[in-house]
Coordinates of C-alpha atoms in Angstrom, one line a residue:
M1 CA -42.5 16.8 -2.2
L2 CA -40.7 17.9 -5.5
A3 CA -41.4 17.2 -8.7
G4 CA -40.6 13.5 -10.0
Q5 CA -40.4 12.4 -6.2
S6 CA -43.7 10.4 -6.0
E7 CA -42.2 8.1 -9.1
S8 CA -40.0 6.2 -6.2
D9 CA -43.7 4.9 -5.0
A10 CA -44.4 2.9 -7.8
S11 CA -42.9 -0.1 -6.6
L12 CA -46.3 -0.5 -3.9
L13 CA -46.1 -4.0 -5.1
N14 CA -42.6 -4.7 -3.2
E15 CA -43.9 -3.3 0.0
S16 CA -45.2 -5.5 2.7
L17 CA -49.1 -5.2 4.0
S18 CA -47.6 -3.5 7.3
E19 CA -45.1 -0.9 5.1
L20 CA -48.2 0.2 3.1
E21 CA -50.4 0.6 6.4
Q22 CA -47.8 3.0 7.9
R23 CA -47.3 4.8 4.8
V24 CA -51.4 5.6 4.7
V25 CA -50.7 6.6 8.5
A26 CA -47.7 8.9 7.4
I27 CA -49.7 10.4 4.0
D28 CA -52.3 11.4 6.5
E29 CA -50.2 13.0 9.3
R30 CA -48.4 14.9 6.8
L31 CA -51.1 15.9 4.9
G32 CA -52.6 17.8 8.4
Q33 CA -49.3 19.6 8.1
L34 CA -49.3 21.1 4.4
A35 CA -50.9 24.3 3.1
R36 CA -54.4 23.6 1.3
F37 CA -55.7 24.4 -1.5
S38 CA -57.9 27.3 -1.2
M39 CA -58.8 29.3 -4.7
R40 CA -59.0 32.8 -5.3
S41 CA -62.4 34.3 -6.1
G42 CA -63.4 37.3 -7.5
M43 CA -61.6 39.0 -10.7
G44 CA -57.8 38.9 -11.5
S45 CA -55.0 38.4 -13.2
I46 CA -55.2 34.7 -15.1
G47 CA -52.0 34.0 -16.6
F48 CA -50.6 33.7 -20.2
R49 CA -52.6 31.9 -23.3
S50 CA -50.6 30.6 -26.7
Q51 CA -52.5 30.3 -30.0
P52 CA -54.9 27.4 -29.9
H53 CA -54.0 25.1 -32.3
S54 CA -56.1 22.0 -34.2
E55 CA -53.2 19.6 -32.9
A56 CA -51.0 18.7 -29.8
N57 CA -47.9 18.3 -31.3
H58 CA -47.0 21.7 -31.9
T59 CA -44.0 23.8 -30.6
E60 CA -44.6 26.7 -27.8
W61 CA -42.1 28.5 -25.9
I62 CA -41.6 31.4 -23.1
Q63 CA -38.3 33.0 -22.4
I64 CA -37.9 35.1 -19.0
D65 CA -35.1 37.3 -18.9
L66 CA -33.4 38.0 -15.7
P67 CA -32.0 40.9 -14.8
E68 CA -28.6 39.6 -14.3
E69 CA -27.0 36.4 -14.4
K70 CA -28.1 34.5 -11.2
V71 CA -27.8 31.0 -9.3
I72 CA -31.2 29.6 -9.5
D73 CA -31.9 26.4 -7.9
Q74 CA -35.8 25.7 -8.1
I75 CA -38.2 26.2 -11.0
V76 CA -42.2 26.5 -10.3
L77 CA -44.7 26.0 -13.3
V78 CA -48.2 27.7 -12.0
P79 CA -51.1 25.7 -13.8
S80 CA -53.8 28.0 -15.0
I81 CA -57.0 27.1 -13.3
W82 CA -60.5 25.8 -14.6
Q83 CA -63.5 25.2 -12.7
D84 CA -65.1 22.0 -14.6
A85 CA -69.2 21.7 -13.4
R86 CA -68.8 18.1 -12.5
A87 CA -65.1 17.4 -11.7
G88 CA -64.0 20.4 -10.0
F89 CA -60.9 22.2 -10.3
R90 CA -58.1 21.2 -12.9
A91 CA -55.3 22.8 -15.1
D92 CA -56.3 24.1 -18.3
G93 CA -53.7 23.7 -21.3
F94 CA -50.9 22.3 -19.0
P95 CA -47.9 21.1 -21.3
L96 CA -47.4 17.5 -21.8
E97 CA -44.1 17.2 -22.9
F98 CA -41.4 20.0 -22.3
R99 CA -37.9 20.9 -21.3
L100 CA -36.2 24.1 -19.5
L101 CA -33.2 25.5 -20.5
A102 CA -30.9 27.8 -18.5
K103 CA -29.3 30.5 -20.8
S104 CA -26.0 32.1 -19.9
A105 CA -23.0 33.9 -21.3
E106 CA -21.1 30.7 -21.1
N107 CA -24.1 28.6 -22.0
P108 CA -25.8 30.7 -24.9
A109 CA -27.4 27.8 -26.6
G110 CA -29.1 26.9 -23.0
K111 CA -28.7 23.9 -20.4
V112 CA -31.5 21.5 -20.2
V113 CA -32.4 22.1 -16.3
A114 CA -35.1 19.5 -16.6
S115 CA -37.3 17.5 -18.8
F116 CA -40.8 16.1 -19.2
G117 CA -42.7 13.7 -21.2
P118 CA -45.9 11.9 -21.1
A119 CA -44.6 9.0 -18.6
K120 CA -44.1 12.0 -15.7
N121 CA -48.0 11.9 -15.7
L122 CA -48.3 15.8 -14.7
L123 CA -52.1 15.4 -15.1
P124 CA -55.1 15.9 -13.8
R125 CA -53.4 18.9 -11.1
I126 CA -53.9 22.2 -9.6
A127 CA -50.9 22.1 -8.2
P128 CA -47.3 23.8 -9.2
L129 CA -45.4 21.9 -10.6
V130 CA -42.0 22.4 -8.7
I131 CA -38.5 21.2 -10.6
P132 CA -35.3 21.5 -8.8
C133 CA -31.9 23.1 -10.7
P134 CA -28.9 21.2 -10.7
P135 CA -26.7 22.3 -8.3
G136 CA -24.6 25.6 -9.3
T137 CA -27.2 26.2 -12.0
V138 CA -26.7 30.1 -13.4
A139 CA -28.7 31.7 -16.0
S140 CA -29.4 35.0 -17.1
E141 CA -32.7 33.9 -19.4
V142 CA -34.8 30.7 -18.7
V143 CA -36.4 29.0 -21.7
L144 CA -39.6 26.7 -21.3
E145 CA -40.1 24.5 -24.5
V146 CA -43.3 23.0 -24.8
T147 CA -43.4 20.6 -27.9
T148 CA -46.8 18.4 -26.8
L149 CA -50.0 20.8 -25.5
S150 CA -53.0 19.6 -23.7
P151 CA -56.2 20.9 -24.5
R152 CA -58.5 23.2 -23.0
A153 CA -61.5 22.7 -21.5
W154 CA -64.4 24.6 -23.3
D155 CA -63.8 23.6 -27.2
G156 CA -60.6 21.0 -27.0
K157 CA -58.3 23.4 -28.9
Y158 CA -54.8 22.7 -27.9
L159 CA -52.7 25.5 -26.5
L160 CA -50.1 26.3 -23.6
Q161 CA -51.5 28.0 -20.6
L162 CA -49.8 28.8 -17.1
S163 CA -50.7 31.3 -14.3
E164 CA -47.3 32.1 -13.1
I165 CA -43.7 30.6 -13.6
L166 CA -41.5 31.5 -10.3
I167 CA -37.6 31.0 -10.2
F168 CA -35.7 30.8 -7.0
N169 CA -32.5 31.9 -6.1
G170 CA -33.0 30.9 -2.3
E171 CA -36.0 32.3 -0.9
E172 CA -36.3 35.3 -3.8
N173 CA -37.8 35.1 -6.8
V174 CA -36.0 36.8 -9.1
A175 CA -38.4 36.5 -12.3
L176 CA -40.5 38.4 -10.5
R177 CA -41.9 41.2 -13.0
Q178 CA -38.9 40.4 -15.6
K179 CA -39.1 41.2 -19.3
V180 CA -41.2 37.9 -21.2
T181 CA -40.9 36.9 -24.2
T182 CA -43.1 34.1 -26.1
S183 CA -43.3 32.1 -29.3
K184 CA -46.3 34.1 -30.4
S185 CA -49.4 35.1 -28.6
I186 CA -53.5 35.7 -29.5
A187 CA -53.9 38.7 -32.4
D188 CA -56.3 40.0 -29.3
P189 CA -55.4 38.9 -25.7
D190 CA -57.7 38.9 -23.5
P191 CA -56.6 41.6 -21.0
S192 CA -56.9 38.9 -18.4
R193 CA -54.4 36.7 -20.0
F194 CA -50.7 38.4 -21.4
K195 CA -47.5 37.0 -21.1
E196 CA -46.6 39.4 -18.0
A197 CA -48.9 37.9 -16.1
L198 CA -46.7 35.2 -16.0
V199 CA -44.5 36.9 -13.9
D200 CA -46.7 39.7 -11.5
G201 CA -46.6 37.3 -8.7
F202 CA -50.3 36.7 -8.8
L203 CA -51.2 33.3 -7.9
P204 CA -54.6 31.8 -8.5
F205 CA -54.4 30.4 -4.8
E206 CA -55.2 31.7 -1.6
M207 CA -52.4 31.4 1.0
D208 CA -54.2 28.7 3.4
A209 CA -51.7 27.4 5.7
A210 CA -52.2 24.3 7.8
F211 CA -51.3 25.9 11.0
G212 CA -51.5 29.3 13.0
E213 CA -54.4 31.3 14.8
P214 CA -56.6 33.4 12.3
S215 CA -56.0 37.0 12.3
L216 CA -58.5 39.6 10.6
A217 CA -56.6 42.3 8.3
M218 CA -56.7 45.6 9.4
V219 CA -59.2 47.9 7.4
G220 CA -58.9 51.6 8.3
K221 CA -59.4 55.3 7.5
A222 CA -57.6 58.4 7.7
G223 CA -58.8 62.1 8.5
L224 CA -60.4 63.8 5.7
E225 CA -57.4 66.2 5.9
E226 CA -54.6 63.5 6.7
T227 CA -52.7 61.6 4.0
P228 CA -53.2 58.0 5.4
Q229 CA -49.2 56.8 6.3
M230 CA -47.6 53.8 8.0
V231 CA -44.2 54.0 9.0
I232 CA -42.1 50.9 10.1
D233 CA -38.9 50.9 12.5
L234 CA -36.8 47.8 11.6
G235 CA -34.7 48.6 14.6
S236 CA -31.3 48.7 12.9
I237 CA -30.2 49.0 9.2
Q238 CA -31.4 46.6 6.7
I239 CA -30.5 45.8 3.5
L240 CA -33.9 44.9 1.5
S241 CA -34.8 43.3 -1.5
W242 CA -38.4 43.0 -1.9
L243 CA -41.9 43.3 -0.2
Q244 CA -45.3 41.6 0.1
L245 CA -48.6 43.3 0.6
H246 CA -51.5 40.9 1.5
R247 CA -54.5 42.0 0.4
T248 CA -57.0 42.2 3.0
D249 CA -59.7 39.3 3.6
I250 CA -62.5 39.1 1.2
S251 CA -66.0 37.4 2.3
D252 CA -66.7 34.3 1.4
S253 CA -70.4 34.7 0.7
V254 CA -71.9 33.7 -2.6
P255 CA -71.6 36.3 -4.4
Q256 CA -69.3 38.6 -2.6
A257 CA -70.0 41.6 -1.3
V258 CA -67.0 43.8 -2.2
P259 CA -64.5 43.9 -5.4
S260 CA -61.5 41.6 -5.1
D261 CA -59.4 44.8 -4.5
F262 CA -61.2 46.0 -1.7
G263 CA -59.2 48.6 0.4
V264 CA -56.0 48.4 -2.0
P265 CA -54.4 52.1 -2.9
R266 CA -54.8 53.0 -5.9
R267 CA -51.7 54.5 -5.9
L268 CA -49.0 53.9 -2.6
L269 CA -45.6 55.0 -2.8
I270 CA -43.0 52.7 -0.2
E271 CA -40.0 54.5 0.9
G272 CA -37.1 53.2 2.9
A273 CA -34.7 55.7 5.2
G274 CA -32.1 55.8 7.1
Q275 CA -33.5 58.6 9.7
P276 CA -36.7 58.9 11.2
D277 CA -37.9 61.4 9.1
F278 CA -36.9 60.5 6.4
S279 CA -34.6 63.3 4.7
D280 CA -32.5 60.6 3.1
A281 CA -36.1 59.0 1.7
V282 CA -35.1 56.5 -1.5
L283 CA -38.0 55.4 -3.0
L284 CA -38.7 51.4 -2.8
V285 CA -41.9 51.0 -5.0
D286 CA -44.1 53.1 -6.9
Y287 CA -47.3 50.7 -6.6
R288 CA -50.3 51.3 -9.0
N289 CA -53.5 49.8 -9.0
E290 CA -55.0 51.0 -12.1
N291 CA -57.2 48.4 -12.7
V292 CA -58.2 44.8 -11.1
Y293 CA -55.6 43.0 -12.8
D294 CA -53.1 44.8 -10.9
T295 CA -54.1 43.3 -8.0
G296 CA -54.4 40.2 -5.9
P297 CA -54.1 37.9 -2.8
I298 CA -50.3 38.9 -2.6
I299 CA -48.8 42.2 -4.2
M300 CA -45.0 40.9 -4.7
R301 CA -42.7 43.9 -5.7
S302 CA -38.6 43.1 -5.8
F303 CA -36.4 46.8 -5.8
P304 CA -32.4 47.2 -5.9
E305 CA -30.7 46.1 -2.3
T306 CA -31.4 49.3 -0.1
R307 CA -30.2 49.8 2.9
C308 CA -32.5 51.7 5.2
R309 CA -34.1 51.4 8.7
Y310 CA -37.6 53.1 8.7
V311 CA -39.8 52.2 6.0
R312 CA -42.9 54.0 5.1
L313 CA -46.1 53.5 3.2
T314 CA -47.6 56.6 2.3
V315 CA -51.5 56.4 0.2
V316 CA -51.0 58.7 -2.6
E317 CA -54.6 57.6 -3.9
P318 CA -56.8 55.4 -1.9
Y319 CA -59.0 53.0 -2.6
Q320 CA -62.3 54.8 -1.4
D321 CA -62.4 57.7 0.1
T322 CA -59.6 57.8 2.9
L323 CA -60.1 53.8 3.2
L324 CA -57.4 51.3 3.8
G325 CA -56.9 47.5 4.0
L326 CA -54.4 45.3 4.0
A327 CA -53.6 42.0 5.8
E328 CA -49.6 41.9 6.1
I329 CA -46.9 44.0 5.3
E330 CA -43.7 41.8 4.7
L331 CA -40.3 43.6 3.9
F332 CA -37.6 41.4 3.2
S333 CA -33.9 41.2 3.4
S334 CA -31.3 40.0 0.8
E335 CA -31.2 36.6 2.8
G336 CA -34.7 36.2 2.4
E337 CA -35.9 37.3 6.2
N338 CA -39.0 39.1 6.9
V339 CA -37.4 41.8 8.8
A340 CA -40.5 43.5 9.9
I341 CA -42.2 40.4 11.7
N342 CA -44.1 41.6 14.7
L343 CA -42.8 45.3 14.8
P344 CA -45.1 48.0 15.8
V345 CA -46.7 49.9 13.0
Q346 CA -47.0 54.1 13.5
T347 CA -50.0 55.4 11.8
N348 CA -52.5 58.1 11.5
I349 CA -55.1 55.8 10.1
D350 CA -58.2 54.5 12.4
V351 CA -59.3 50.9 12.6
I352 CA -63.0 50.6 11.4
S353 CA -63.7 48.3 14.0
R354 CA -62.1 46.6 17.2
N355 CA -61.5 43.1 15.7
R356 CA -59.3 44.8 13.0
S357 CA -56.3 45.8 15.0
I358 CA -52.9 47.7 13.1
S359 CA -50.9 44.9 14.6
A360 CA -52.5 42.6 12.1
L361 CA -50.2 44.3 9.5
T362 CA -47.0 42.6 11.3
D363 CA -48.3 39.3 13.4
G364 CA -47.4 37.0 10.5
R365 CA -51.1 35.9 10.0
N366 CA -53.6 36.1 7.9
I367 CA -57.2 34.8 7.4
Y368 CA -56.4 31.5 7.7
G369 CA -53.5 31.2 9.5
E370 CA -49.7 31.5 9.6
I371 CA -48.1 33.1 6.7
L372 CA -45.7 30.9 5.0
P373 CA -42.7 31.7 2.5
I374 CA -43.8 31.5 -0.8
R375 CA -41.4 29.0 -1.9
E376 CA -41.8 26.7 0.8
W377 CA -45.8 27.5 0.4
V378 CA -45.5 26.4 -3.2
S379 CA -43.4 23.5 -2.3
Q380 CA -46.1 22.4 0.3
L381 CA -49.0 22.4 -2.5
A382 CA -46.8 20.7 -4.6
E383 CA -46.3 18.0 -2.3
R384 CA -49.9 17.9 -1.0
H385 CA -50.9 17.1 -4.6
D386 CA -48.3 14.3 -4.8
L387 CA -49.5 12.7 -1.9
E388 CA -53.1 12.9 -2.8
V389 CA -52.1 11.3 -5.9
E390 CA -50.6 8.3 -4.0
K391 CA -52.5 7.9 -1.1
P392 CA -55.8 6.5 -3.4
L393 CA -53.2 4.0 -4.9
V394 CA -51.8 2.6 -1.7
V395 CA -55.0 2.5 -0.2
A396 CA -56.1 0.0 -3.7
E397 CA -53.1 -1.9 -3.3
L398 CA -54.3 -2.1 0.5
G399 CA -57.6 -3.1 -0.4
R400 CA -56.3 -5.9 -2.3
R401 CA -54.1 -7.1 -0.5
Y402 CA -56.9 -7.1 2.2
S403 CA -59.1 -9.1 -0.7
Q404 CA -56.4 -11.6 -1.0
Q405 CA -56.3 -12.2 2.6
K406 CA -59.9 -12.4 2.6
A407 CA -59.9 -14.8 -0.6
N408 CA -56.7 -16.8 1.1
L409 CA -59.0 -16.9 5.0
R410 CA -61.9 -18.2 3.1
R411 CA -59.7 -21.0 1.4
M412 CA -58.2 -21.6 4.6
S413 CA -61.6 -21.8 6.4
W414 CA -62.8 -24.1 3.9
L415 CA -59.4 -26.0 4.2
A416 CA -59.9 -26.4 7.6
A417 CA -63.7 -27.5 7.3
I418 CA -62.3 -30.1 4.9
L419 CA -59.8 -31.2 7.4
V420 CA -62.2 -31.4 10.5
A421 CA -64.1 -33.3 8.1
G422 CA -61.6 -35.3 6.7
I423 CA -60.9 -35.9 10.7
V424 CA -64.3 -37.0 11.9
V425 CA -64.3 -39.0 8.6
S426 CA -60.8 -40.6 9.2
I427 CA -61.9 -41.0 13.1
F428 CA -65.3 -42.8 11.8
L429 CA -63.4 -44.8 8.9
E430 CA -60.9 -46.0 11.3
R431 CA -63.9 -46.9 14.0
I432 CA -65.4 -49.1 11.2
V433 CA -61.8 -50.3 10.4
R434 CA -60.9 -51.7 13.9
M435 CA -64.6 -52.9 14.3
R436 CA -64.1 -55.0 11.1
Q437 CA -60.3 -55.9 12.4
I438 CA -62.1 -57.2 15.7
S439 CA -65.1 -58.8 13.6
N440 CA -62.1 -60.8 11.5
I441 CA -59.6 -61.3 14.8
R442 CA -62.7 -62.9 16.0
K443 CA -63.6 -64.7 13.2
R444 CA -59.9 -66.0 13.2
L445 CA -60.1 -67.1 16.8
A446 CA -63.1 -68.8 15.7
A447 CA -61.4 -70.8 12.5
D448 CA -58.5 -71.3 14.3
L449 CA -59.8 -72.8 17.3
H450 CA -62.1 -74.8 15.3
D451 CA -59.7 -75.8 12.6
E452 CA -56.6 -76.3 14.8
L453 CA -57.9 -77.4 18.3
G454 CA -60.6 -79.7 16.4
A455 CA -58.3 -81.3 13.9
N456 CA -55.9 -82.3 17.1
L457 CA -58.9 -82.9 19.0
H458 CA -60.7 -85.1 16.6
T459 CA -56.9 -86.9 16.1
I460 CA -56.6 -87.1 19.5
G461 CA -60.0 -89.2 19.9
L462 CA -59.1 -91.3 17.0
L463 CA -56.1 -92.3 18.6
S464 CA -58.3 -93.0 22.1
D465 CA -60.8 -95.2 20.2
M466 CA -57.6 -97.2 18.6
A467 CA -56.2 -97.6 22.2
G468 CA -59.4 -98.7 23.5
D469 CA -59.9 -100.8 20.9
S470 CA -56.2 -102.1 20.9
R471 CA -55.8 -105.9 21.3
T472 CA -52.1 -105.4 20.3
T473 CA -48.9 -105.7 22.3
S474 CA -47.9 -103.2 24.8
E475 CA -45.6 -101.7 22.6
E476 CA -48.0 -100.7 20.1
L477 CA -50.3 -99.3 22.7
A478 CA -47.2 -96.9 24.0
T479 CA -46.8 -95.4 20.4
I480 CA -50.7 -94.7 20.5
H481 CA -50.3 -93.0 24.1
R482 CA -47.1 -91.3 22.3
R483 CA -49.4 -89.9 19.6
I484 CA -51.9 -88.9 22.2
R485 CA -48.9 -86.9 24.2
S486 CA -47.9 -85.3 20.9
E487 CA -51.5 -84.3 19.7
T488 CA -52.4 -82.4 23.3
E489 CA -48.8 -80.5 23.2
R490 CA -49.4 -79.5 19.6
S491 CA -53.0 -78.5 21.0
G492 CA -51.4 -76.6 24.0
M493 CA -49.0 -74.7 21.2
A494 CA -51.9 -74.1 19.1
V495 CA -54.1 -72.6 22.1
R496 CA -51.0 -70.1 23.1
H497 CA -51.1 -68.8 19.4
C498 CA -54.4 -68.8 18.4
A499 CA -54.6 -65.4 18.8
D500 CA -52.3 -64.6 15.7
V501 CA -50.4 -67.6 13.8
L502 CA -48.1 -65.4 12.7
V503 CA -46.3 -65.6 16.7
A504 CA -45.8 -69.2 15.8
G505 CA -44.4 -68.7 12.0
N506 CA -42.2 -71.6 12.6
L507 CA -45.0 -73.9 12.7
Y508 CA -45.5 -73.9 9.1
T509 CA -41.9 -73.1 7.3
D510 CA -42.1 -76.4 5.4
L511 CA -45.7 -76.3 4.2
V512 CA -45.5 -79.6 1.9
A513 CA -44.2 -81.8 5.0
D514 CA -46.7 -80.3 7.3
M515 CA -49.3 -81.4 5.1
R516 CA -48.0 -84.8 4.8
R517 CA -47.6 -85.2 8.4
A518 CA -51.4 -83.9 9.1
S519 CA -52.9 -86.5 6.4
R520 CA -51.3 -89.2 8.2
R521 CA -52.2 -88.4 11.5
I522 CA -56.2 -87.5 10.6
I523 CA -56.5 -90.0 8.4
A524 CA -54.7 -93.1 9.5
K525 CA -56.4 -95.7 7.6
A526 CA -57.9 -94.0 4.5
S527 CA -55.6 -94.7 1.4
H528 CA -53.8 -91.5 0.5
N529 CA -51.8 -89.9 -2.5
F530 CA -50.2 -86.8 -2.0
S531 CA -48.6 -84.5 -4.8
C532 CA -46.9 -81.3 -5.0
E533 CA -46.2 -78.7 -8.0
G534 CA -43.5 -75.6 -7.6
E535 CA -42.9 -75.9 -4.0
E536 CA -40.5 -72.7 -4.4
F537 CA -43.0 -70.3 -5.2
L538 CA -45.1 -71.6 -1.6
A539 CA -41.9 -69.5 0.3
R540 CA -43.7 -66.5 -1.3
L541 CA -46.6 -66.8 0.6
R542 CA -46.8 -64.9 3.8
P543 CA -46.5 -66.8 7.2
R544 CA -50.1 -66.3 8.1
A545 CA -51.5 -67.3 4.6
R546 CA -49.1 -70.6 5.0
A547 CA -51.1 -70.9 8.0
D548 CA -54.8 -70.4 6.8
L549 CA -53.7 -72.5 4.0
F550 CA -52.4 -75.9 6.3
L551 CA -55.4 -75.1 8.3
F552 CA -57.7 -74.9 5.5
Y553 CA -56.3 -78.6 4.7
K554 CA -56.7 -79.7 7.8
E555 CA -60.2 -78.6 8.1
C556 CA -60.7 -80.5 4.9
L557 CA -58.9 -83.5 5.9
V558 CA -61.0 -83.6 9.7
N559 CA -64.7 -82.9 7.1
I560 CA -63.5 -86.1 5.1
S561 CA -62.5 -88.2 8.4
R562 CA -65.7 -87.3 10.2
H563 CA -68.4 -87.5 7.5
S564 CA -67.4 -88.6 4.4
G565 CA -66.5 -92.8 5.2
A566 CA -63.8 -92.4 2.4
T567 CA -61.3 -95.2 1.9
Q568 CA -59.1 -93.4 -0.5
Y569 CA -58.3 -89.8 -1.3
T570 CA -55.7 -87.7 -3.1
T571 CA -54.4 -84.4 -2.5
H572 CA -52.7 -82.0 -5.0
L573 CA -50.7 -79.1 -4.4
S574 CA -49.9 -76.8 -7.6
A575 CA -48.2 -73.1 -6.4
G576 CA -47.1 -70.6 -9.5
P577 CA -45.2 -67.3 -9.2
K578 CA -49.2 -65.3 -9.0
E579 CA -51.2 -68.3 -7.9
V580 CA -51.5 -71.4 -5.6
C581 CA -54.1 -74.1 -6.3
L582 CA -55.4 -76.9 -3.9
T583 CA -57.4 -79.9 -5.0
I584 CA -58.5 -82.8 -2.7
K585 CA -60.5 -85.3 -3.6
D586 CA -62.0 -89.0 -1.7
N587 CA -64.3 -91.6 -2.2
G588 CA -66.7 -91.1 0.3
Q589 CA -70.6 -90.0 0.3
G590 CA -70.1 -86.6 -0.8
V591 CA -71.3 -83.3 0.5
P592 CA -75.1 -83.5 1.8
I593 CA -77.5 -81.8 -0.4
D594 CA -78.7 -79.5 2.5
V595 CA -75.4 -77.5 2.8
K596 CA -75.8 -74.4 0.9
D597 CA -73.7 -74.2 -2.3
G598 CA -71.9 -77.8 -1.1
I599 CA -69.2 -75.8 1.0
P600 CA -69.3 -76.1 4.5
P601 CA -69.7 -73.0 6.6
S602 CA -65.9 -73.5 8.5
L603 CA -64.3 -73.6 4.6
L604 CA -65.7 -70.8 3.7
R605 CA -64.7 -69.2 6.8
R606 CA -60.9 -70.1 5.9
A607 CA -61.5 -69.3 2.3
W608 CA -62.3 -66.3 3.5
L609 CA -59.6 -65.5 5.6
L610 CA -57.2 -66.4 2.6
R611 CA -59.1 -64.3 -0.2
G612 CA -59.3 -67.1 -2.1
K613 CA -61.8 -68.8 -3.8
I614 CA -63.6 -72.3 -3.3
S615 CA -65.7 -75.0 -5.1
V616 CA -67.0 -78.2 -4.1
E617 CA -67.9 -80.6 -6.8
G618 CA -69.8 -83.8 -5.8
Q619 CA -73.1 -84.7 -3.8
G620 CA -75.2 -87.4 -2.6
S621 CA -72.7 -91.0 -3.2
D622 CA -70.2 -89.7 -6.2
G623 CA -67.5 -88.7 -3.6
T624 CA -66.1 -85.2 -3.0
S625 CA -64.0 -82.8 -5.0
I626 CA -62.7 -79.6 -3.1
N627 CA -60.6 -77.0 -5.0
L628 CA -58.9 -74.0 -3.8
K629 CA -57.3 -71.1 -5.3
V630 CA -55.2 -68.4 -3.6
K631 CA -53.2 -65.4 -5.8
I632 CA -49.9 -64.5 -4.3
W633 CA -50.0 -60.8 -3.0
R634 CA -46.7 -59.4 -2.8
W635 CA -48.4 -55.9 -1.4
R636 CA -52.1 -56.1 0.1
L637 CA -53.6 -53.2 2.1
R638 CA -55.5 -55.5 4.6
K639 CA -53.7 -58.0 6.5

């Protein structure tokens, strides 16, 4: 992954849970395919360090002159690494705000290739920063212009530090060992930190690929009278432009048993030729290892394109006696291909161990596994960094989503528990309501049978007494018989509808007329005065309420007829928009004193069905006044 690509993953909130889970799996899978960070150990060149400053906003620049105008497609900035005792490895003095310019004959002022600000969040990191160039970028000079510095670890001073700058044209690092100019170096540079170290090809990492079998480096000696040599036959004429020598693997023991440049010759001549006897030999590289800063994990050297078939490496000055150690020899054609891979090496060197063979020099592997092209290697390290930065963000977002799901699940569990409890309570309440309904139905049946049938049977009894005592004509007797027949039919109709008087709603459509008729039937011998006010409001009563009011009135009449001995009574019915009042007065002997509150139970029951208020005045021989008040409800929850 190139620099800036990880920014496309910033919108994690827009991704679904399954997409985030798949992303974590994809990151883990990809990390297993990428080169790993294995840090160098021992001594060696560190890179470039600028003058320190007391503040971050200070301009520093680095210019690299290319041998000629080249098309460049990628620039890589490799940080200097500091080992923090607590935080581990970290970049030290890496720039925070900077831009890269490509200068050419056509554009001497420079074209901005890329620019970075604080929003890019480049730190913390130890990985190379890979910067792609716009297509067709041509440069003879590349300038890094830094405007905001970061502090170094040990004293907090602000400065610019870099281990290496690589500029790629395809697979070739065209910045290798080219001229470097800087804004200002420190007065007495540390020998491990100098501007030329920016392009010496030495990175702070060992090449540790994710795949490939390990291969031990070749370590051997030539005879005492012999000059150690190695010859590689490329098989055909090749155009070579650079080579890479991989240093022998150093023991990972702490401390190390040998110096970092173990086995690397003090001076090595590398020649190319078209003839096997090297009669036409051309010097490609004269490598000199004058101090520990002249070597590193990979020794890179470029040279003018040279046509040759044979390459010879001659150890002019060995590391120690005739000891020589190398892990790999890579010879690159102008197309960036290692043309020496898996080719045999002819040499007069004898290996010091059976585990360290001559074939290891061209097997394409090192102690970690497969050897990668430099450009691919640094790109993989940069991608690993981006993925390792991204993964915790994705995992954190997943954790947040999972927590949210757990919270939602808890809420749903509570809602489900509340729902179950609600259902149980509803069933319980429904059972109670049904039981109350059954109880109400029983009360209503009892009340209806008592009030309706009782009144009718009482009337039939009175008529029967009249018929038995009658000394009148046969015509009067026939009238009494007809009334008995009528009351019998009404009693039958009452029995059919006593379960629900609403079914027989047409019985009491004219409530006032029905009440007048009932008074004439039940108390035929007593004087009666019936008055009514607001008859139009009675139509607002529900059919059941009209029936209950009528049956309440009939029960009052039956009680007057049976118990009061009254000769005169009055009925006054008053209806308004919100209330109906019924008052019945007689001149009889009154309600018995032993009746609770002076109200007969049958009247209390019917008043309860009406949801009305009843009161009785008069006890003993002072007559009785029964008062009932019923509110007119347009809406009622319980019917």
